Amino acid sequence: MAKISSIKVDSKIPEGPLAEKWTNYKAHQKLVNPANKRKLDIIVVGTGLAGASAAASLGAMGFNVLNFCIQDSPRRAHSIAAQGGINAAKNYQNDGDSVYRLFYDTIKGGDYRAREANVYRLAEVSGAIIDQCVAQCVPFAREYGGLLANRSFGGAQVSRTFYARGQTGQQLLLGAYSALNYQVSQGTVKVFTRYEMLDLVIIDGRARGIIARNLVTGKVERFAAHAVVIGTGGYGNTYFLSTNAMGSNGSAALQCYRKGAWFANPCYAQIHPTCIPVHGDKQSKLTLMSESLRNDGRIWVPKKLEDAKALQAGKKHPNDIPDEDRDFYLERRYPAFGNLVPRDVASRAAKERCDAGFGVNNTGLAVFLDFKYAIQRLGEDVVRQRYGNLFDMYEEIADTNPYKEPMMIFPAIHYTMGGIWVDYELQTSVPGLFAIGEANFSDHGANRLGASALMQGLADGYFVLPYTIQNYLSDQIQVPRFSTDAPEFVAAEKAVTDKIAKLMAIKGKRSVDSIHKELGHVMWDYVGMARTKESLETALKKLAEVETLFWSDLFIPGAADTLNVELEKALRLLDFIEIGKLMAYDALNREESCGGHFREEHQTEEGEAKRDDENFSYVACWKYTGDGQEPELIKEDLNYQYIKVQQRNYKN
Amino acid sequence: MDKNISFTLKVWRQRGPKEKGAFATYEMKDIPGDTSFLEMLDILNESLVNKGEEPIVFDHDCREGICGMCSLYVNGHPHGPATGATTCQLYMRRFKDGDTITVEPWRSAAFPVIRDLMVDRTAFDKIQQAGGYVSINTGGMPDANALPIGKDIAEEAMDAAACIGCGACVAACKNGSAMLFVSAKVSQFALLPQGKPEAAKRAKSMIAKMDELGFGNCTNTRACEAECPKCISISNIARLNREFIKAKLKD
Ligand SMILES: Cc1cc2nc3c(=O)[nH]c(=O)nc-3n(C[C@H](O)[C@H](O)[C@H](O)COP(=O)(O)OP(=O)(O)OC[C@H]3O[C@@H](n4cnc5c(N)ncnc54)[C@H](O)[C@@H]3O)c2cc1C
Ligand code: SF4
Ligand code: FES
């Protein structure tokens, strides 16, 4: 049993009715006047949608911003890879959408485990994001009449997703990058590329800077500021194989955790239903096929076990199985939403069929996503126009032509809803430390709906943080710039260099990746799509073994004071192991099923997730208590005042 | 099913920007055809680390052809033999048993080598900082549908905006020109009404920056277009030239 802390959580939700909270907040928050802004330094770590939009907006307001990323250019942050789209409650389609409906869908999609006030604000600012992006020349898809086009995504019955072909994340990020470049040209933002944050510096209880390693020279450097913003993305790579980019990591979040910021809901990880199945053991990452494909593709496995067996043995071709022998299991189980059920539901349904032996590839871990019907209905040209680049991508990887035969897909780790705990102001439990984008835990509850991560990242960066951070900074204007010679900086730097020296000195036999793969197997097998008390206890034991292996047998070639990719990976792996443990603790504690967290002990007779609102309607915040010690649990109760909490129903 | 292949890999290795580099040769055995090119390098690196040696350094991140990080010059082609694909989208089934595969970094004065196959492309960021934006702040924008934009115009802008900033165009060009990259950004903005007011000025300042950073002139060899993984068209260069002339006329 987790040790429960008596700390009372203040999430700083403003007074007033739901729809007026944000307006009230903005009307009464404290501001910083323009002359003073120039005297205040803000560190923004990360240049993804969240980090770049925040850095650009803060720069535009007149603050002095230092912006960091590990890639060689801000434009290469992992956000670039988002394909499908971004939600906004514009109701351009006149199909009944509204701020309230987007809010409602997001809360429901998150299985009633997100904070009402935050999510309402997210829906409220969503429209302004689209306006901002269009003003930046983001080339969204348009209709013949010249107006913006929309598509539908899982978990919604309206069409509110804006997109730029299959490259929405790229176009939004390039928009934010252009805004950032404008600020760089104005001298308000300085960008540090190929730099990796390795620790947070705290002075008198407030976040005052970071320690970062120049990845080209290997030099460990100190940076001071009046506030620190973390926008470093999610920790899906804990599983080794995921749809995340190779460099995506959870280290900055974990550094903050070790310095006192709470880590919230770590066990909420999203498993995306439509990824290209795993092949072989040399694979380095998994490729997502956009959820938008579920608009027109139909998901099926054979009805007859003997057909599945023949497919697995390569003795039958999918096209030879007649329609009446195909089990469109999502349409069968969820008639109202069909192939557009939320991700957690679709993923579990695929697993259920494959566990029952109906998997369709040689490993038995794949289902079909079939465009035959869409091609019959719309013609190949229309399908090509909508999904051409995705089909090409699939063909290049899988070496089969999806216009001619169904795609094979399987669920994969994709997104992490958990992250650094923040209050309504996006401030963590450490004063002066803020967290935005996927790095925080805020808006998606136990399951994120498609096209809402881009929305949240940009909402945080363009329209929320630039306001709320001023409320904190307004009483910091008398605080002079910090010297990085302060003892806190010296100590933090020493701790980092000591840790690096310790890793270099292990001199074992195993490469970082080989140990990371072991971690990934433990996580997928025991903290994956279906969890039990037993599996999670096994996970904790096995994670301790992986940690021992790391400290006894890791080998990092080369030197620390120069470019060293293996060292970079080793530092991240150490943190992934710690995150793995946090995920297991959290999953063990949460004795219910909700969203992406499925405890087999807690399911309905039909195999759906069974929540326990009586006992678990809270955010689980984990507080660091020392290395090798179990963290403490702090509960933030969730009170729903405007929405009636129900069992999610996508059936009728 | 893909079959396994064995081949010889010649890889450029160089400690730092000022140090001399050389090819190192590695024999690769039984690599499955469904291994990506970068996964093949992972396999090699794993074996190097297991022998106590330093792995080959190369840039990569998304491994799905969109971040623009991967940048290998394979058998004389930026991003290798496939058209319309990045290095990370290249699969070993493209190669034959017994092949010799040569891997080099981008070679261009404006992209100095950092180590092995990793080069410094910050010059591209600097060009973008010289004008690759609309000069606006955050908030207070007109409604997104206030200004209809023809579908064909939006599509053309999207074609140009698809550039991933990888630098293959520069690596492919005998003059080391960045014109395709610059023209893609200038075109995207020049086509759309929100970008028009600054179009000419933007073209001029981005070109000036490009010249200053040591990129060469464009002599219309079209090598860039042929090698661009996103099939960015050189018609963008014509549009860039038009904007540039407009700016000159205003001077
Ligand atoms: C394949 C794929 C497709 C997706 N498609 C969609 C979609 O269609 N719609 C949608 O809404 N969402 C989608 N998502 C989710 C969405 O893309 C991400 O959640 C979102 O982009 C995260 O943005 P971010 O700014 O929080 O972080 P990221 O974009 O991950 O950026 C992290 C930044 O932090 C930097 N960084 C990390 N660690 C450090 C460190 N220690 N020091 C310094 N810098 C550091 C990185 O360099 C980078 O700049 C998709 C995700 C994937 C994987
Ligand atoms: S124009 Fe093509 S080759 Fe050049 S940077 Fe852009 S995507 Fe790469
Ligand atoms: S690794 Fe991102 S484009 Fe190749």
PDB file of C-alpha atoms in Angstrom, chain A residues 436-625:
ATOM      1  CA  ILE A 436       3.182  22.615 -20.569  1.00  0.00           C
ATOM      2  CA  GLY A 437       2.231  20.269 -23.387  1.00  0.00           C
ATOM      3  CA  GLU A 438       2.552  16.514 -23.084  1.00  0.00           C
ATOM      4  CA  ALA A 439       5.013  16.987 -20.206  1.00  0.00           C
ATOM      5  CA  ASN A 440       2.222  17.991 -17.839  1.00  0.00           C
ATOM      6  CA  PHE A 441      -0.701  15.841 -16.804  1.00  0.00           C
ATOM      7  CA  SER A 442      -3.457  18.314 -17.155  1.00  0.00           C
ATOM      8  CA  ASP A 443      -6.266  17.931 -19.622  1.00  0.00           C
ATOM      9  CA  HIS A 444      -6.700  14.415 -20.909  1.00  0.00           C
ATOM     10  CA  GLY A 445      -7.624  12.450 -17.825  1.00  0.00           C
ATOM     11  CA  ALA A 446      -7.111   8.739 -18.315  1.00  0.00           C
ATOM     12  CA  ASN A 447      -7.352   8.776 -22.099  1.00  0.00           C
ATOM     13  CA  ARG A 448      -6.623  11.441 -24.679  1.00  0.00           C
ATOM     14  CA  LEU A 449      -8.888  11.887 -27.667  1.00  0.00           C
ATOM     15  CA  GLY A 450      -7.285  12.123 -31.081  1.00  0.00           C
ATOM     16  CA  ALA A 451      -6.291  15.605 -32.283  1.00  0.00           C
ATOM     17  CA  SER A 452      -6.365  17.067 -28.810  1.00  0.00           C
ATOM     18  CA  ALA A 453      -2.659  16.930 -27.899  1.00  0.00           C
ATOM     19  CA  LEU A 454      -1.822  19.484 -30.556  1.00  0.00           C
ATOM     20  CA  MET A 455      -4.695  21.593 -29.282  1.00  0.00           C
ATOM     21  CA  GLN A 456      -3.475  21.364 -25.694  1.00  0.00           C
ATOM     22  CA  GLY A 457       0.172  22.061 -26.537  1.00  0.00           C
ATOM     23  CA  LEU A 458      -0.707  25.199 -28.443  1.00  0.00           C
ATOM     24  CA  ALA A 459      -3.360  26.293 -25.953  1.00  0.00           C
ATOM     25  CA  ASP A 460      -0.812  26.057 -23.147  1.00  0.00           C
ATOM     26  CA  GLY A 461       1.891  27.840 -25.122  1.00  0.00           C
ATOM     27  CA  TYR A 462       0.012  30.562 -26.959  1.00  0.00           C
ATOM     28  CA  PHE A 463      -2.929  31.350 -24.742  1.00  0.00           C
ATOM     29  CA  VAL A 464      -2.629  30.052 -21.180  1.00  0.00           C
ATOM     30  CA  LEU A 465       0.922  30.165 -19.865  1.00  0.00           C
ATOM     31  CA  PRO A 466       1.700  33.676 -21.183  1.00  0.00           C
ATOM     32  CA  TYR A 467      -1.086  34.927 -18.911  1.00  0.00           C
ATOM     33  CA  THR A 468      -0.653  32.730 -15.871  1.00  0.00           C
ATOM     34  CA  ILE A 469       3.113  33.051 -15.641  1.00  0.00           C
ATOM     35  CA  GLN A 470       2.708  36.799 -15.176  1.00  0.00           C
ATOM     36  CA  ASN A 471       0.704  36.225 -12.045  1.00  0.00           C
ATOM     37  CA  TYR A 472       3.832  34.591 -10.651  1.00  0.00           C
ATOM     38  CA  LEU A 473       6.374  36.982 -12.139  1.00  0.00           C
ATOM     39  CA  SER A 474       4.614  40.152 -11.062  1.00  0.00           C
ATOM     40  CA  ASP A 475       6.222  40.001  -7.626  1.00  0.00           C
ATOM     41  CA  GLN A 476       9.599  38.998  -9.059  1.00  0.00           C
ATOM     42  CA  ILE A 477      10.384  42.304 -10.720  1.00  0.00           C
ATOM     43  CA  GLN A 478      12.552  43.375  -7.793  1.00  0.00           C
ATOM     44  CA  VAL A 479      14.571  40.193  -7.957  1.00  0.00           C
ATOM     45  CA  PRO A 480      17.809  40.910  -9.839  1.00  0.00           C
ATOM     46  CA  ARG A 481      19.209  38.479 -12.396  1.00  0.00           C
ATOM     47  CA  PHE A 482      20.824  35.513 -10.690  1.00  0.00           C
ATOM     48  CA  SER A 483      24.487  34.733 -10.880  1.00  0.00           C
ATOM     49  CA  THR A 484      25.237  31.191 -11.922  1.00  0.00           C
ATOM     50  CA  ASP A 485      28.061  31.258  -9.371  1.00  0.00           C
ATOM     51  CA  ALA A 486      25.506  30.828  -6.593  1.00  0.00           C
ATOM     52  CA  PRO A 487      26.253  27.760  -4.430  1.00  0.00           C
ATOM     53  CA  GLU A 488      23.001  26.112  -5.565  1.00  0.00           C
ATOM     54  CA  PHE A 489      24.248  26.168  -9.162  1.00  0.00           C
ATOM     55  CA  VAL A 490      27.665  24.883  -8.188  1.00  0.00           C
ATOM     56  CA  ALA A 491      26.123  22.026  -6.229  1.00  0.00           C
ATOM     57  CA  ALA A 492      23.656  21.118  -8.978  1.00  0.00           C
ATOM     58  CA  GLU A 493      26.385  21.078 -11.586  1.00  0.00           C
ATOM     59  CA  LYS A 494      28.583  18.910  -9.402  1.00  0.00           C
ATOM     60  CA  ALA A 495      25.778  16.430  -8.861  1.00  0.00           C
ATOM     61  CA  VAL A 496      25.362  16.146 -12.629  1.00  0.00           C
ATOM     62  CA  THR A 497      29.053  15.704 -13.390  1.00  0.00           C
ATOM     63  CA  ASP A 498      29.368  13.154 -10.562  1.00  0.00           C
ATOM     64  CA  LYS A 499      26.475  11.178 -11.980  1.00  0.00           C
ATOM     65  CA  ILE A 500      28.013  11.216 -15.450  1.00  0.00           C
ATOM     66  CA  ALA A 501      31.357  10.082 -14.042  1.00  0.00           C
ATOM     67  CA  LYS A 502      29.622   7.254 -12.216  1.00  0.00           C
ATOM     68  CA  LEU A 503      27.934   6.048 -15.406  1.00  0.00           C
ATOM     69  CA  MET A 504      31.158   6.216 -17.401  1.00  0.00           C
ATOM     70  CA  ALA A 505      32.913   4.197 -14.694  1.00  0.00           C
ATOM     71  CA  ILE A 506      30.556   1.195 -14.803  1.00  0.00           C
ATOM     72  CA  LYS A 507      32.478  -0.222 -17.756  1.00  0.00           C
ATOM     73  CA  GLY A 508      30.364  -3.331 -18.079  1.00  0.00           C
ATOM     74  CA  LYS A 509      29.519  -5.205 -21.261  1.00  0.00           C
ATOM     75  CA  ARG A 510      26.029  -4.195 -22.255  1.00  0.00           C
ATOM     76  CA  SER A 511      24.980  -1.432 -24.651  1.00  0.00           C
ATOM     77  CA  VAL A 512      22.359   1.084 -23.545  1.00  0.00           C
ATOM     78  CA  ASP A 513      19.878  -0.104 -26.154  1.00  0.00           C
ATOM     79  CA  SER A 514      20.136  -3.733 -25.129  1.00  0.00           C
ATOM     80  CA  ILE A 515      19.157  -2.809 -21.562  1.00  0.00           C
ATOM     81  CA  HIS A 516      16.479  -0.412 -22.781  1.00  0.00           C
ATOM     82  CA  LYS A 517      14.932  -3.255 -24.768  1.00  0.00           C
ATOM     83  CA  GLU A 518      14.744  -5.341 -21.622  1.00  0.00           C
ATOM     84  CA  LEU A 519      13.028  -2.500 -19.839  1.00  0.00           C
ATOM     85  CA  GLY A 520      10.627  -2.216 -22.755  1.00  0.00           C
ATOM     86  CA  HIS A 521       9.683  -5.894 -22.568  1.00  0.00           C
ATOM     87  CA  VAL A 522       9.010  -5.689 -18.831  1.00  0.00           C
ATOM     88  CA  MET A 523       6.828  -2.624 -19.335  1.00  0.00           C
ATOM     89  CA  TRP A 524       4.856  -4.023 -22.280  1.00  0.00           C
ATOM     90  CA  ASP A 525       4.359  -7.457 -20.711  1.00  0.00           C
ATOM     91  CA  TYR A 526       3.504  -6.379 -17.157  1.00  0.00           C
ATOM     92  CA  VAL A 527       2.485  -2.696 -17.274  1.00  0.00           C
ATOM     93  CA  GLY A 528       0.903  -2.790 -20.724  1.00  0.00           C
ATOM     94  CA  MET A 529      -2.600  -2.942 -22.130  1.00  0.00           C
ATOM     95  CA  ALA A 530      -4.023  -5.180 -19.413  1.00  0.00           C
ATOM     96  CA  ARG A 531      -2.652  -5.059 -15.889  1.00  0.00           C
ATOM     97  CA  THR A 532      -3.253  -7.098 -12.756  1.00  0.00           C
ATOM     98  CA  LYS A 533      -2.039  -6.827  -9.190  1.00  0.00           C
ATOM     99  CA  GLU A 534       0.175  -9.795  -9.866  1.00  0.00           C
ATOM    100  CA  SER A 535       1.627  -8.469 -13.120  1.00  0.00           C
ATOM    101  CA  LEU A 536       2.427  -5.134 -11.517  1.00  0.00           C
ATOM    102  CA  GLU A 537       4.163  -6.716  -8.557  1.00  0.00           C
ATOM    103  CA  THR A 538       6.176  -8.805 -10.980  1.00  0.00           C
ATOM    104  CA  ALA A 539       6.983  -5.633 -12.905  1.00  0.00           C
ATOM    105  CA  LEU A 540       8.404  -3.955  -9.812  1.00  0.00           C
ATOM    106  CA  LYS A 541      10.625  -6.957  -9.156  1.00  0.00           C
ATOM    107  CA  LYS A 542      11.807  -7.079 -12.742  1.00  0.00           C
ATOM    108  CA  LEU A 543      12.409  -3.337 -12.871  1.00  0.00           C
ATOM    109  CA  ALA A 544      14.711  -3.677  -9.879  1.00  0.00           C
ATOM    110  CA  GLU A 545      16.595  -6.352 -11.837  1.00  0.00           C
ATOM    111  CA  VAL A 546      16.877  -4.085 -14.866  1.00  0.00           C
ATOM    112  CA  GLU A 547      18.213  -1.353 -12.623  1.00  0.00           C
ATOM    113  CA  THR A 548      20.806  -3.702 -11.145  1.00  0.00           C
ATOM    114  CA  LEU A 549      21.797  -4.768 -14.643  1.00  0.00           C
ATOM    115  CA  PHE A 550      22.171  -1.119 -15.618  1.00  0.00           C
ATOM    116  CA  TRP A 551      24.470  -0.299 -12.716  1.00  0.00           C
ATOM    117  CA  SER A 552      26.549  -3.416 -13.019  1.00  0.00           C
ATOM    118  CA  ASP A 553      26.816  -4.123 -16.702  1.00  0.00           C
ATOM    119  CA  LEU A 554      26.338  -0.942 -18.710  1.00  0.00           C
ATOM    120  CA  PHE A 555      29.082   0.078 -21.084  1.00  0.00           C
ATOM    121  CA  ILE A 556      29.498   3.578 -22.491  1.00  0.00           C
ATOM    122  CA  PRO A 557      32.356   3.932 -24.961  1.00  0.00           C
ATOM    123  CA  GLY A 558      34.171   7.220 -25.546  1.00  0.00           C
ATOM    124  CA  ALA A 559      34.552  10.149 -23.162  1.00  0.00           C
ATOM    125  CA  ALA A 560      32.127  12.384 -21.285  1.00  0.00           C
ATOM    126  CA  ASP A 561      33.696  15.724 -22.217  1.00  0.00           C
ATOM    127  CA  THR A 562      32.845  15.488 -25.889  1.00  0.00           C
ATOM    128  CA  LEU A 563      29.959  14.430 -28.099  1.00  0.00           C
ATOM    129  CA  ASN A 564      28.791  11.054 -26.792  1.00  0.00           C
ATOM    130  CA  VAL A 565      25.492   9.667 -28.013  1.00  0.00           C
ATOM    131  CA  GLU A 566      25.699   6.541 -25.834  1.00  0.00           C
ATOM    132  CA  LEU A 567      26.080   8.686 -22.729  1.00  0.00           C
ATOM    133  CA  GLU A 568      23.018  10.746 -23.726  1.00  0.00           C
ATOM    134  CA  LYS A 569      20.989   7.573 -24.107  1.00  0.00           C
ATOM    135  CA  ALA A 570      22.270   6.117 -20.834  1.00  0.00           C
ATOM    136  CA  LEU A 571      21.195   9.188 -18.865  1.00  0.00           C
ATOM    137  CA  ARG A 572      17.718   8.955 -20.371  1.00  0.00           C
ATOM    138  CA  LEU A 573      17.481   5.215 -19.775  1.00  0.00           C
ATOM    139  CA  LEU A 574      18.241   5.634 -16.088  1.00  0.00           C
ATOM    140  CA  ASP A 575      15.261   7.972 -15.846  1.00  0.00           C
ATOM    141  CA  PHE A 576      13.024   5.669 -17.899  1.00  0.00           C
ATOM    142  CA  ILE A 577      13.678   2.906 -15.361  1.00  0.00           C
ATOM    143  CA  GLU A 578      12.565   5.244 -12.583  1.00  0.00           C
ATOM    144  CA  ILE A 579       9.485   6.271 -14.559  1.00  0.00           C
ATOM    145  CA  GLY A 580       8.699   2.599 -15.145  1.00  0.00           C
ATOM    146  CA  LYS A 581       8.617   2.100 -11.393  1.00  0.00           C
ATOM    147  CA  LEU A 582       6.392   5.121 -10.902  1.00  0.00           C
ATOM    148  CA  MET A 583       4.015   3.774 -13.526  1.00  0.00           C
ATOM    149  CA  ALA A 584       3.876   0.418 -11.781  1.00  0.00           C
ATOM    150  CA  TYR A 585       3.284   1.972  -8.345  1.00  0.00           C
ATOM    151  CA  ASP A 586       0.529   4.135  -9.718  1.00  0.00           C
ATOM    152  CA  ALA A 587      -1.109   1.295 -11.632  1.00  0.00           C
ATOM    153  CA  LEU A 588      -0.968  -0.890  -8.556  1.00  0.00           C
ATOM    154  CA  ASN A 589      -2.566   1.780  -6.436  1.00  0.00           C
ATOM    155  CA  ARG A 590      -5.339   2.496  -8.912  1.00  0.00           C
ATOM    156  CA  GLU A 591      -7.584  -0.472  -8.303  1.00  0.00           C
ATOM    157  CA  GLU A 592     -10.063   0.352 -11.011  1.00  0.00           C
ATOM    158  CA  SER A 593     -10.039   0.471 -14.788  1.00  0.00           C
ATOM    159  CA  CYS A 594     -10.282   3.818 -16.497  1.00  0.00           C
ATOM    160  CA  GLY A 595      -9.286   5.024 -19.954  1.00  0.00           C
ATOM    161  CA  GLY A 596      -5.840   3.737 -20.895  1.00  0.00           C
ATOM    162  CA  HIS A 597      -5.429   2.044 -17.521  1.00  0.00           C
ATOM    163  CA  PHE A 598      -7.056  -1.375 -17.537  1.00  0.00           C
ATOM    164  CA  ARG A 599      -6.947  -3.597 -14.487  1.00  0.00           C
ATOM    165  CA  GLU A 600      -8.260  -7.015 -15.440  1.00  0.00           C
ATOM    166  CA  GLU A 601      -9.759  -7.402 -11.979  1.00  0.00           C
ATOM    167  CA  HIS A 602     -12.038  -4.471 -12.734  1.00  0.00           C
ATOM    168  CA  GLN A 603     -14.150  -4.993 -15.822  1.00  0.00           C
ATOM    169  CA  THR A 604     -17.813  -5.265 -16.637  1.00  0.00           C
ATOM    170  CA  GLU A 605     -19.364  -8.482 -17.816  1.00  0.00           C
ATOM    171  CA  GLU A 606     -18.906  -7.306 -21.397  1.00  0.00           C
ATOM    172  CA  GLY A 607     -15.215  -6.691 -20.793  1.00  0.00           C
ATOM    173  CA  GLU A 608     -15.444  -2.910 -20.641  1.00  0.00           C
ATOM    174  CA  ALA A 609     -13.399  -0.802 -18.226  1.00  0.00           C
ATOM    175  CA  LYS A 610     -15.073  -0.492 -14.825  1.00  0.00           C
ATOM    176  CA  ARG A 611     -14.330   2.684 -12.966  1.00  0.00           C
ATOM    177  CA  ASP A 612     -14.635   3.075  -9.215  1.00  0.00           C
ATOM    178  CA  ASP A 613     -15.697   6.680  -8.774  1.00  0.00           C
ATOM    179  CA  GLU A 614     -16.370   6.193  -5.112  1.00  0.00           C
ATOM    180  CA  ASN A 615     -12.730   5.505  -4.328  1.00  0.00           C
ATOM    181  CA  PHE A 616     -10.657   6.696  -7.272  1.00  0.00           C
ATOM    182  CA  SER A 617     -12.076   9.943  -8.522  1.00  0.00           C
ATOM    183  CA  TYR A 618      -8.786  11.663  -7.829  1.00  0.00           C
ATOM    184  CA  VAL A 619      -5.536  12.674  -9.451  1.00  0.00           C
ATOM    185  CA  ALA A 620      -2.734  10.539  -8.027  1.00  0.00           C
ATOM    186  CA  CYS A 621       0.233  12.825  -7.363  1.00  0.00           C
ATOM    187  CA  TRP A 622       3.476  11.108  -6.445  1.00  0.00           C
ATOM    188  CA  LYS A 623       6.014  12.869  -4.296  1.00  0.00           C
ATOM    189  CA  TYR A 624       9.651  11.901  -4.330  1.00  0.00           C
ATOM    190  CA  THR A 625      10.960  10.780  -0.963  1.00  0.00           C
TER     191      THR A 625
END
